[in-house]
Structures are given as structure tokens and as C-alpha cells.
mmCIF file of C-alpha atoms and ligand atoms in Angstrom:
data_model
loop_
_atom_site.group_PDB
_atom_site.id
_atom_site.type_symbol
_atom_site.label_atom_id
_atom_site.label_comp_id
_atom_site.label_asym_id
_atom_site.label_seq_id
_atom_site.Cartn_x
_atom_site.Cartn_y
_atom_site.Cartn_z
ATOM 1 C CA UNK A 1 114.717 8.905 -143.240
ATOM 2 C CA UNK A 2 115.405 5.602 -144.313
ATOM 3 C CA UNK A 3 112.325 4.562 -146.432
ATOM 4 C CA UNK A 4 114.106 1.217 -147.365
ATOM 5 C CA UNK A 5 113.534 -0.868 -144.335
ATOM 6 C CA UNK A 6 111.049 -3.622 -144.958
ATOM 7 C CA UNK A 7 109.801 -6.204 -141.884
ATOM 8 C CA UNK A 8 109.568 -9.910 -142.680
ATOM 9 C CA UNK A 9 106.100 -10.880 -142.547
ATOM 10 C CA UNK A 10 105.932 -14.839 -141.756
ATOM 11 C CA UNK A 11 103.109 -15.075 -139.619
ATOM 12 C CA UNK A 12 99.703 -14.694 -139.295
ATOM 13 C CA UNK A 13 99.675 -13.686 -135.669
ATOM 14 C CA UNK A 14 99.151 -9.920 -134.183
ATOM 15 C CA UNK A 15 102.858 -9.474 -135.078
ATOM 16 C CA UNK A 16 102.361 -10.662 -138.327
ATOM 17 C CA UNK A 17 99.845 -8.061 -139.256
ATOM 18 C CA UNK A 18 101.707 -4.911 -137.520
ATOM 19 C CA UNK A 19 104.714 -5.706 -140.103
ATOM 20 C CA UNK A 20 101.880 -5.922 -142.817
ATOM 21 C CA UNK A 21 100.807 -2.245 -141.882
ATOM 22 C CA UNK A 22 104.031 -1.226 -141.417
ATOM 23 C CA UNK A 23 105.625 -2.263 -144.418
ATOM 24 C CA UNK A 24 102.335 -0.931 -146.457
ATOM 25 C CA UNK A 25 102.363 2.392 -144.522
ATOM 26 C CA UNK A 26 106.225 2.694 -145.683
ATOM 27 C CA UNK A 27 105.594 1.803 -149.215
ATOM 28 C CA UNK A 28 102.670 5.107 -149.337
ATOM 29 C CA UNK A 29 105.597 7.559 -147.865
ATOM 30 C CA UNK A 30 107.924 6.141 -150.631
ATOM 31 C CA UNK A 31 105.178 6.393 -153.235
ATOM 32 C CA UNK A 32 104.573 9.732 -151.984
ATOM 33 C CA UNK A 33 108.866 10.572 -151.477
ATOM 34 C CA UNK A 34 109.037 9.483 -154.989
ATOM 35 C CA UNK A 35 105.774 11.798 -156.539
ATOM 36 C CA UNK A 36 107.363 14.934 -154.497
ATOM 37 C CA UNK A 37 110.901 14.638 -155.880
ATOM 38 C CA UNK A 38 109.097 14.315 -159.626
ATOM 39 C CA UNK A 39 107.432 17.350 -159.037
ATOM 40 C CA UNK A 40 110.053 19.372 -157.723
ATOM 41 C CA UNK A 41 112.278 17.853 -160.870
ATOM 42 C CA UNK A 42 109.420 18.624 -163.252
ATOM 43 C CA UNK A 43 109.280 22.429 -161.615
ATOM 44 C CA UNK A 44 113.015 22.770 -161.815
ATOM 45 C CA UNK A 45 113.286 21.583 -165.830
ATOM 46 C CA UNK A 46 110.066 24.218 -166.709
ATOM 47 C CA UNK A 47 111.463 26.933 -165.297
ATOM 48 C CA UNK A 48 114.705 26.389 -166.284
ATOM 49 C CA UNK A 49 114.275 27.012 -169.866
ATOM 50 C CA UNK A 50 112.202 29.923 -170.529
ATOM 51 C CA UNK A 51 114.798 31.748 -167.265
ATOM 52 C CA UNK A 52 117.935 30.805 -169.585
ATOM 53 C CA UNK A 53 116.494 32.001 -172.751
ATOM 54 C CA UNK A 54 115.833 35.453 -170.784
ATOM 55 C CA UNK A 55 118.960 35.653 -169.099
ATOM 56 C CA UNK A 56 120.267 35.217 -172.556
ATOM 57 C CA UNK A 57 118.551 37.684 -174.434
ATOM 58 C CA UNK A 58 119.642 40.356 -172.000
ATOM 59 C CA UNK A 59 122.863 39.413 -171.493
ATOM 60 C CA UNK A 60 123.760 39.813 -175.159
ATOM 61 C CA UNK A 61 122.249 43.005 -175.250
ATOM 62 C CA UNK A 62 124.313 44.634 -172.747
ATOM 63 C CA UNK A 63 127.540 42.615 -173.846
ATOM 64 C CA UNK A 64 126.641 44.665 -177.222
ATOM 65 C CA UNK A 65 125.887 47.838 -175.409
ATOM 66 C CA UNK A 66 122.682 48.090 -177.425
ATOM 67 C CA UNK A 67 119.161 49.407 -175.976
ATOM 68 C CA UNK A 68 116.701 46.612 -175.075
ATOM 69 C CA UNK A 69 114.550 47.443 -178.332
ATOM 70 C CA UNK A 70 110.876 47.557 -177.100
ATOM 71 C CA UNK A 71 109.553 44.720 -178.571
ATOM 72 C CA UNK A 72 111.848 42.737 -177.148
ATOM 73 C CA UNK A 73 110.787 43.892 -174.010
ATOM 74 C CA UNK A 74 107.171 43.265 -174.769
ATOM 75 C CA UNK A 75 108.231 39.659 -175.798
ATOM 76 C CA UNK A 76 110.346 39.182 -172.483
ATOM 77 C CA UNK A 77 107.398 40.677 -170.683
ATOM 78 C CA UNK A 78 104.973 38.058 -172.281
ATOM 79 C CA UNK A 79 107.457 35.400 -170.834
ATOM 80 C CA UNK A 80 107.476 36.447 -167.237
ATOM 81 C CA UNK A 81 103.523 36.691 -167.631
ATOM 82 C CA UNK A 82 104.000 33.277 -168.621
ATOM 83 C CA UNK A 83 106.130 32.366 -165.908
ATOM 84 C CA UNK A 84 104.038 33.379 -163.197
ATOM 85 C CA UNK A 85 101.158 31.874 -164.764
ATOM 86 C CA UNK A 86 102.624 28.590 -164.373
ATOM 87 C CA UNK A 87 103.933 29.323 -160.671
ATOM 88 C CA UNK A 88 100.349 29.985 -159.871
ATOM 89 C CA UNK A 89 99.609 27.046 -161.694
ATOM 90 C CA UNK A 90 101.832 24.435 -159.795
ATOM 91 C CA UNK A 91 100.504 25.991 -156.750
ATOM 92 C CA UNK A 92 97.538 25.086 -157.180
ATOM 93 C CA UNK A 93 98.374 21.506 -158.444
ATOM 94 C CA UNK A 94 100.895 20.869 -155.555
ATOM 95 C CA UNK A 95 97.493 21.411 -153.049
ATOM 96 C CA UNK A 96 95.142 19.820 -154.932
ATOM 97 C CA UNK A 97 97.815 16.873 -155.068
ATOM 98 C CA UNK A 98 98.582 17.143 -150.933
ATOM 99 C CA UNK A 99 94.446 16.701 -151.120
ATOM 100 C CA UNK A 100 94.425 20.267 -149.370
ATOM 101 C CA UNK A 101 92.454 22.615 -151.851
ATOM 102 C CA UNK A 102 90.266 24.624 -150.485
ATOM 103 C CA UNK A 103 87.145 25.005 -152.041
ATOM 104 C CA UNK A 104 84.826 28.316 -151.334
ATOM 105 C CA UNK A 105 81.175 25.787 -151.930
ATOM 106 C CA UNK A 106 77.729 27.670 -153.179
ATOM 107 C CA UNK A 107 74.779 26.913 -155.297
ATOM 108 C CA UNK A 108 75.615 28.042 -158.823
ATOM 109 C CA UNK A 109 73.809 27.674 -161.868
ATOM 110 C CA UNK A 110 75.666 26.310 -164.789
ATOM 111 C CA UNK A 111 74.280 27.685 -167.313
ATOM 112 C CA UNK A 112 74.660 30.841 -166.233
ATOM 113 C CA UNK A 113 78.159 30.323 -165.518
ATOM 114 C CA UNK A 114 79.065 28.900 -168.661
ATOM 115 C CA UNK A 115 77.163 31.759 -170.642
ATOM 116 C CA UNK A 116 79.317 34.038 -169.287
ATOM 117 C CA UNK A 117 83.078 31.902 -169.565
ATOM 118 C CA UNK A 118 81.273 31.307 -173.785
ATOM 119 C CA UNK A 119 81.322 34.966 -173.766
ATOM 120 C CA UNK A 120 84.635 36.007 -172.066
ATOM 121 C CA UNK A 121 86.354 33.492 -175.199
ATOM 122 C CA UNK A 122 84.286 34.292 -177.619
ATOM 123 C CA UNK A 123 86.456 37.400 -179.009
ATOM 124 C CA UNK A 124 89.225 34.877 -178.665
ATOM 125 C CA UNK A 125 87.373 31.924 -180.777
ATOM 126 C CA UNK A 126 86.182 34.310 -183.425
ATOM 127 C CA UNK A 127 89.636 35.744 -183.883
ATOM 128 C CA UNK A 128 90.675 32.376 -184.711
ATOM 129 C CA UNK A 129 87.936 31.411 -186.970
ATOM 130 C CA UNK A 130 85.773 29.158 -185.005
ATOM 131 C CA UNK A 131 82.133 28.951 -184.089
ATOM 132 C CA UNK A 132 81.287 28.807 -180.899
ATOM 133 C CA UNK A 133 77.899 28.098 -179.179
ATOM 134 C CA UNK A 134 76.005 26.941 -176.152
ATOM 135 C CA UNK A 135 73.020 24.369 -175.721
ATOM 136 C CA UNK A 136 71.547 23.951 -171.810
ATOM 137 C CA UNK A 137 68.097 22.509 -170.953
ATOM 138 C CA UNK A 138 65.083 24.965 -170.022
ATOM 139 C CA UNK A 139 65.469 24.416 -166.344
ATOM 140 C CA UNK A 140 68.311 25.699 -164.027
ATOM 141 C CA UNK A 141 71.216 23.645 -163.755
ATOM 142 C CA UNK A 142 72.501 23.622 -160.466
ATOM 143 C CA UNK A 143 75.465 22.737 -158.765
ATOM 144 C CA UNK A 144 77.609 22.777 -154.853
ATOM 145 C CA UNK A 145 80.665 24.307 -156.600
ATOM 146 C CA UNK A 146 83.322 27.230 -156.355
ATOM 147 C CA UNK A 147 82.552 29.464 -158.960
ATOM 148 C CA UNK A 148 86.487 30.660 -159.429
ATOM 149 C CA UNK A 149 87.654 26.851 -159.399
ATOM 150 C CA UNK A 150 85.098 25.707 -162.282
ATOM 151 C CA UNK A 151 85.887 29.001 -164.341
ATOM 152 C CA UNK A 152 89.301 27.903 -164.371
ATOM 153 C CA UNK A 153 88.653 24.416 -165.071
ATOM 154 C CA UNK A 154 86.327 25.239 -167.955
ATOM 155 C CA UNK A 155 88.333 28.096 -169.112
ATOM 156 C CA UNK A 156 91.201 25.500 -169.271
ATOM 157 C CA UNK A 157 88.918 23.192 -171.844
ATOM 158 C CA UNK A 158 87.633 26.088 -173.793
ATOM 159 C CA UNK A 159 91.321 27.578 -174.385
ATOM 160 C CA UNK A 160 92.567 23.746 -175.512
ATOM 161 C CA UNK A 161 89.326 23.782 -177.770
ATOM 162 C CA UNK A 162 90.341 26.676 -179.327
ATOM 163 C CA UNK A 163 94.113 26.431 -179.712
ATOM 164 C CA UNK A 164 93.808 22.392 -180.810
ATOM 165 C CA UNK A 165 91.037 23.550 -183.875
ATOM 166 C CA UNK A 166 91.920 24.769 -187.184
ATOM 167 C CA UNK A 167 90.122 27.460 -188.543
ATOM 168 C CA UNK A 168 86.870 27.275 -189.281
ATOM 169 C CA UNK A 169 85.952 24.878 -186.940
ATOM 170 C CA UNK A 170 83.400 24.452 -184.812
ATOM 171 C CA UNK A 171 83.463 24.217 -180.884
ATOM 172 C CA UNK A 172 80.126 23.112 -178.667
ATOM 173 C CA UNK A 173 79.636 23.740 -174.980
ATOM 174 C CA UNK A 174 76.442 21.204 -173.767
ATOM 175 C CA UNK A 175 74.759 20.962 -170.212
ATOM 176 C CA UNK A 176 72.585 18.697 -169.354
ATOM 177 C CA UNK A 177 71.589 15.996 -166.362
ATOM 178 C CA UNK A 178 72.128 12.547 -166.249
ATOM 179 C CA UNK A 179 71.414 9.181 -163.767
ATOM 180 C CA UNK A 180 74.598 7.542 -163.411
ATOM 181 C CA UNK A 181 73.461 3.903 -161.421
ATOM 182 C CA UNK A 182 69.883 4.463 -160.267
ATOM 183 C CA UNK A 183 70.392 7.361 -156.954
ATOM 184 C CA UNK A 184 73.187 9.482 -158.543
ATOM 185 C CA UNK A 185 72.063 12.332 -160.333
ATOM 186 C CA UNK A 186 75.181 14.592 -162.279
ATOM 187 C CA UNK A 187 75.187 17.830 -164.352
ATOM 188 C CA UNK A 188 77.307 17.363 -167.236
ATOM 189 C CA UNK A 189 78.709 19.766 -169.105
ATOM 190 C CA UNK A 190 80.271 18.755 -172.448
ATOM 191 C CA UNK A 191 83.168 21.120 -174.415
ATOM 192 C CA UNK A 192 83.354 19.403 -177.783
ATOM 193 C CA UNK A 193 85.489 20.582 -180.835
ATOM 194 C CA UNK A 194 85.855 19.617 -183.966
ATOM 195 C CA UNK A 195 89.892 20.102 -183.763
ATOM 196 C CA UNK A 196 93.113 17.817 -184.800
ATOM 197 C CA UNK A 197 92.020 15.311 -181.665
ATOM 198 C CA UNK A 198 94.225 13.220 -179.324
ATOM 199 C CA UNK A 199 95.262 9.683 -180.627
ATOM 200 C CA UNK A 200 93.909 6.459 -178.766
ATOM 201 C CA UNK A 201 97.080 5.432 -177.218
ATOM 202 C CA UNK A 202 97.724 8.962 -175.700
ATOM 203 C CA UNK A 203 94.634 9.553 -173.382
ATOM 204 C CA UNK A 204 95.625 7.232 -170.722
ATOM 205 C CA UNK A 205 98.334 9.950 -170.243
ATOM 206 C CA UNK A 206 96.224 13.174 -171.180
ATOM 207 C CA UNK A 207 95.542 14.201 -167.170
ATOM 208 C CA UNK A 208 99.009 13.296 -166.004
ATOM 209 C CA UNK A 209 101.148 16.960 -165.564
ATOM 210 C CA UNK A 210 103.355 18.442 -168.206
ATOM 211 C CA UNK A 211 102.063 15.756 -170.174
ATOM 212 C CA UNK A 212 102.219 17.256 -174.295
ATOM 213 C CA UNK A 213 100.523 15.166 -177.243
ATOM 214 C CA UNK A 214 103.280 16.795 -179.612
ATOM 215 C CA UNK A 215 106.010 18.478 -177.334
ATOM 216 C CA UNK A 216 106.910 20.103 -181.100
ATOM 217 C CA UNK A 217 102.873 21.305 -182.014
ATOM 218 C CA UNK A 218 102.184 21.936 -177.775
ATOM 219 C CA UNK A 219 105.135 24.387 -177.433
ATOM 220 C CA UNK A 220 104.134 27.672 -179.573
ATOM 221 C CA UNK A 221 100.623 27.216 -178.511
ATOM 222 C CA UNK A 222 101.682 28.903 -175.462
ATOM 223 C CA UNK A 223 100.419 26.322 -172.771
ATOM 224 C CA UNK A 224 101.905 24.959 -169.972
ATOM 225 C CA UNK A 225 100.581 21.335 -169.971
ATOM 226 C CA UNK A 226 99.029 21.774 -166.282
ATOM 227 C CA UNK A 227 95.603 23.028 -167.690
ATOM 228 C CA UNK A 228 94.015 19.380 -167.809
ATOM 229 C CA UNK A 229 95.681 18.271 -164.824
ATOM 230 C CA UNK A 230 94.426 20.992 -162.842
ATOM 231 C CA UNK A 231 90.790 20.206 -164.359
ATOM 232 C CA UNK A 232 90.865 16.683 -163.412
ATOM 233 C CA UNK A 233 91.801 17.441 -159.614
ATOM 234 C CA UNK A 234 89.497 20.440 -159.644
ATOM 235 C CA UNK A 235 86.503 17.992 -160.504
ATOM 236 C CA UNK A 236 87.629 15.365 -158.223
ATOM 237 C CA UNK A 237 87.785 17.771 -155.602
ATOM 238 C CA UNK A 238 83.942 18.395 -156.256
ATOM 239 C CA UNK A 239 83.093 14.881 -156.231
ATOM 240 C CA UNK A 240 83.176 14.513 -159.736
ATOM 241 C CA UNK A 241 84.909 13.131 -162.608
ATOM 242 C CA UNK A 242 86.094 14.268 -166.354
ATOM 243 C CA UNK A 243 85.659 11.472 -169.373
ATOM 244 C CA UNK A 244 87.218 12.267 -172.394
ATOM 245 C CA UNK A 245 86.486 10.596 -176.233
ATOM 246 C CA UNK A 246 88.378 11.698 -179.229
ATOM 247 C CA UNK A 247 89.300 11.104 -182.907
ATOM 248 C CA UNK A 248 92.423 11.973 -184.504
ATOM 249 C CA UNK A 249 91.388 14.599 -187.094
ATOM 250 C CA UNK A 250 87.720 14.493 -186.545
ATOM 251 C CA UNK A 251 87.699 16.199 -182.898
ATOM 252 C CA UNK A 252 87.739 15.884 -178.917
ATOM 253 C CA UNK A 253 85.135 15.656 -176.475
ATOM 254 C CA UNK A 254 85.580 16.431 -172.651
ATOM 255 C CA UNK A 255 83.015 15.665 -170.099
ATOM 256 C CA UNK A 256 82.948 17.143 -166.746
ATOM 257 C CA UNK A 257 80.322 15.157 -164.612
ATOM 258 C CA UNK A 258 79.022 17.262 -161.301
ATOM 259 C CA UNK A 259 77.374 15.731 -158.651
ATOM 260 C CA UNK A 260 73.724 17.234 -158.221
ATOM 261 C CA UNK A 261 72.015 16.652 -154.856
ATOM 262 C CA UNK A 262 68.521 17.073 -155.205
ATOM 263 C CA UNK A 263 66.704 14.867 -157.728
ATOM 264 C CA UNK A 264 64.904 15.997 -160.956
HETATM 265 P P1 ADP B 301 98.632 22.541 -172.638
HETATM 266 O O1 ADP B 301 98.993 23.700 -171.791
HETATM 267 O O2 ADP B 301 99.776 21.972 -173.402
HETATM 268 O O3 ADP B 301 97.410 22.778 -173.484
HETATM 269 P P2 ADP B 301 96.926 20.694 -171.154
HETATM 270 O O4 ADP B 301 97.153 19.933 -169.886
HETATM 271 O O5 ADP B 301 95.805 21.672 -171.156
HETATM 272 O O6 ADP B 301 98.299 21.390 -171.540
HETATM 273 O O7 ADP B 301 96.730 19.647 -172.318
HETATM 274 C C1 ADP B 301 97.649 18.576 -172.466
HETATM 275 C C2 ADP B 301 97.776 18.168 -173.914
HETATM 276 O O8 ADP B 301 96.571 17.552 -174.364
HETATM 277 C C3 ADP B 301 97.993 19.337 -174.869
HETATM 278 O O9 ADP B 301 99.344 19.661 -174.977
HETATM 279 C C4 ADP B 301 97.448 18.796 -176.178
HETATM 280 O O10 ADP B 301 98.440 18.017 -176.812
HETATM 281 C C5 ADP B 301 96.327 17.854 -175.730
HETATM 282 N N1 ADP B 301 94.980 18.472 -175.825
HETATM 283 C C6 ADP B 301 94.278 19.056 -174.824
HETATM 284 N N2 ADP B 301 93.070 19.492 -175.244
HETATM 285 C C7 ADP B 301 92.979 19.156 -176.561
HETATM 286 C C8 ADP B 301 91.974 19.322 -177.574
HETATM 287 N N3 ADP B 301 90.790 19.925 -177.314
HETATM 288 N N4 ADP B 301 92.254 18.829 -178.817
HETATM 289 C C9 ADP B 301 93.429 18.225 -179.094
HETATM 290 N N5 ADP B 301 94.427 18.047 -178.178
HETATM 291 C C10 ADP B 301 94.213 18.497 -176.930
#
């Protein structure tokens, strides 16, 4: 439809404020027009490049006549995995954006959640050279929250942690409680690293999707740039909200605050 059409508004009568909701209910669908066509543009650029560099790759091959040689298979194979990775990924993102993920809610202690995510990267970390430890307070931490949404979200700050530090680094998962204003009580669980950090002027941006620090030092690592907008909706979705605080060269610090009903 025509999203263009606008109502003069030039009085302060019952008329007056229909065309006021009117013209502010059309300017949401636009806002909303205009954040769908992004996303399907955004889709349609990602996929585009990793499908032509495939399509290439065979192609040569059987203009040649050769055999696929199997590492080159393995290597295409990686890619696909890659590919559906981040078709699962905008799937997710596309309903947590439409406000319409689902969430599965139980009691859950985070510390024993987070020992066991610590664990499943540990191989990974130590492969790459870095330390990697836990600290969580002597009581239970516990938490309204789907178990296979917050694995995700703090598998997707644990992965970052590990791809954005150099060897022999050091990377710190924290829990702990805090009051935020006087009633509002919040687990908080910190993943700190002590990595080649995020510049000042580029964390306004760092939740936004696709969004890269370095398109040039993102694009080996592998990643898809969805993993920290995926957190952020994930914790909104729980009622809670993600702070971030980092220095270039020194290290990052992400912050996932969890609201906690019962008082301590
Ligand atoms: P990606 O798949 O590229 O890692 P993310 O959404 O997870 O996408 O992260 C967006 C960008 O934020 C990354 O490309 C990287 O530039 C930056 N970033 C995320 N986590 C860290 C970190 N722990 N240290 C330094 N930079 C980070």
C-alpha cells in the first residue's frame, strides 16, 4: 500500500487527534516497511557471496574435468555448515525482531549452567592459548530463563572472547547479584577478556546486525556478525539487558543483567 499519505493536522478537536494517530500509526508501518526490506537486503548480500564463491569452485572443476579433490570438498562442506548456521541464525533474529520468540521459561541455576558452557569451550580456549575460568558466589544463582536460549547467548560471548584474544590471554566468566534502583534484584553474569577490544566510537553500533568492527580482521574469524545481535534480543526477551565496556588493546567486558524475582 501506499505508506506515503500523511493527514493535515490543524486542529485540536476529535478530528484533529484521529489524523495525529493516524499519521503516527503510518509512520510505525513505514519504520517497520523500511527495517523488513533492510533485512531481506542484508539476507540477500550474505548469502550471496559465500553461494558465488561455491558455484565457482565447482564450476571450474568440471569445466577442467578434474575430480573435486577432497579437501576441497571438506572446505566447501565447512561453507554450507556455515551457511546454514547463519539461516538458523536470521531465523531466529527475524522472530525475536517481529517480538514473537518463544521462550520455553524454568528455574535454572546459573552457575551451573555456565560451568557446563566454561567446559564445552574450554578445549576450544586452550587450543588457542587462553585461560579460562569461572568465579560465582556460594549460593545458587537463579534465574526464569530458557536454558537453550541463554546457552546460545553465552556461547555467542564466550566464542567472541576467544576469537577477539591473542594468545595467551586471559578470559573471565563472573556471576553475581546486584540491586539495580532499590526493588530490582538482577543476576549478572560478566564474560570479560583481555583481547584487542572494541574502540569507543564503535559500541553504539556493536548490537546492530551484520555489524563488523574490522570487516577485514571479522571475516576469517569465521563469524557471521548476528552473534551479539541475537544476545541482545535474547536478553531483552528475558527482561533483561546486556552493558558492554571496553578498551582498545587492553580488553572487553560484556554484562548480561537477569531479572531475579525473589529477593536475597
Ligand atoms: P561476529 O560473528 O563477527 O563475531 P558478533 O555480532 O558476535 O559478530 O560481533 C560483532 C563484532 O563485534 C565482531 O565482528 C567484532 O568486531 C566485535 N566483537 C565482539 N566481541 C568482541 C570481543 N570480545 N572483543 C573484541 N571485539 C569483539
Amino acid at each position: 500500500g501506499d505508506l506515503n499519505v500523511k493527514v493535515p493536522v490543524d486542529s485540536k478537536d476529535e478530528y484533529g487527534k484521529v489524523a495525529q494517530t493516524f499519521n503516527d500509526m503510518t509512520f510505525r508501518l513505514r519504520e517497520a516497511e523500511e527495517a523488513r526490506r533492510r533485512l531481506v537486503a542484508d539476507v540477500a548480500h550474505e548469502l550471496r557471496t559465500p553461494l558465488s564463491v561455491m558455484q565457482l569452485k565447482l564450476e571450474n572443476y568440471q569445466q577442467a574435468g578434474h575430480h573435486a579433490p577432497p579437501e576441497m570438498l571438506l572446505r566447501l562442506h565447512d561453507e554450507v555448515i556455515r551457511l546454514s548456521q547463519l539461516v538458523d541464525d536470521l531465523h531466529v533474529l527475524s522472530l525475536a525482531e517481529a517480538g514473537r520468540l518463544s521462550l520455553d521459561r524454568k528455574p535454572l541455576d546459573l552457575t551451573v549452567h555456565l560451568e557446563q558452557i566454561v567446559d564445552d569451550v574450554k578445549y576450544e580456549a586452550e587450543e588457542n592459548g587462553l585461560d579460562i575460568r569461572l568465579f560465582t558466589i556460594s549460593r545458587p544463582v537463579t534465574v526464569m530463563a530458557d536454558a537453550r536460549r541463554l546457552t546460545q547467548l553465552f556461547f555467542n560471548l564466550l566464542t567472541n572472547a576467544i576469537r577477539y584474544t591473542p594468545r595467551g590471554g586471559k578470559i573471565t566468566v563472573e556471576i553475581e547479584e546486584q540491586v539495580v534502583d532499590r526493588n530490582a534484584y538482577f543476576a549478572c553474569v560478566s564474560v570479560i577478556d583481555t583481547g584487542i577490544g572494541i574502540p569507543a566510537e564503535e559500541l553504539p553500533h556493536l548490537f546492530d546486525r551484520f555489524y563488523r568492527v574490522d570487516e577485514a580482521r571479522s571475516r576469517y574469524t569465521g563469524g557471521t556478525g548476528l552473534g551479539l545481535s541475537i544476545a541482545h534480543h535474547f536478553v531483552k526477551a528475558h527482561g533483561g539487558f546486556i552493558r558492554v565496556a571496553s578498551q582498545p588493546d587492553k580488553g572487553t567486558k560484556f554484562t548480561v543483567f537477569l531479572p531475579i524475582t525473589k529477593s536475597f
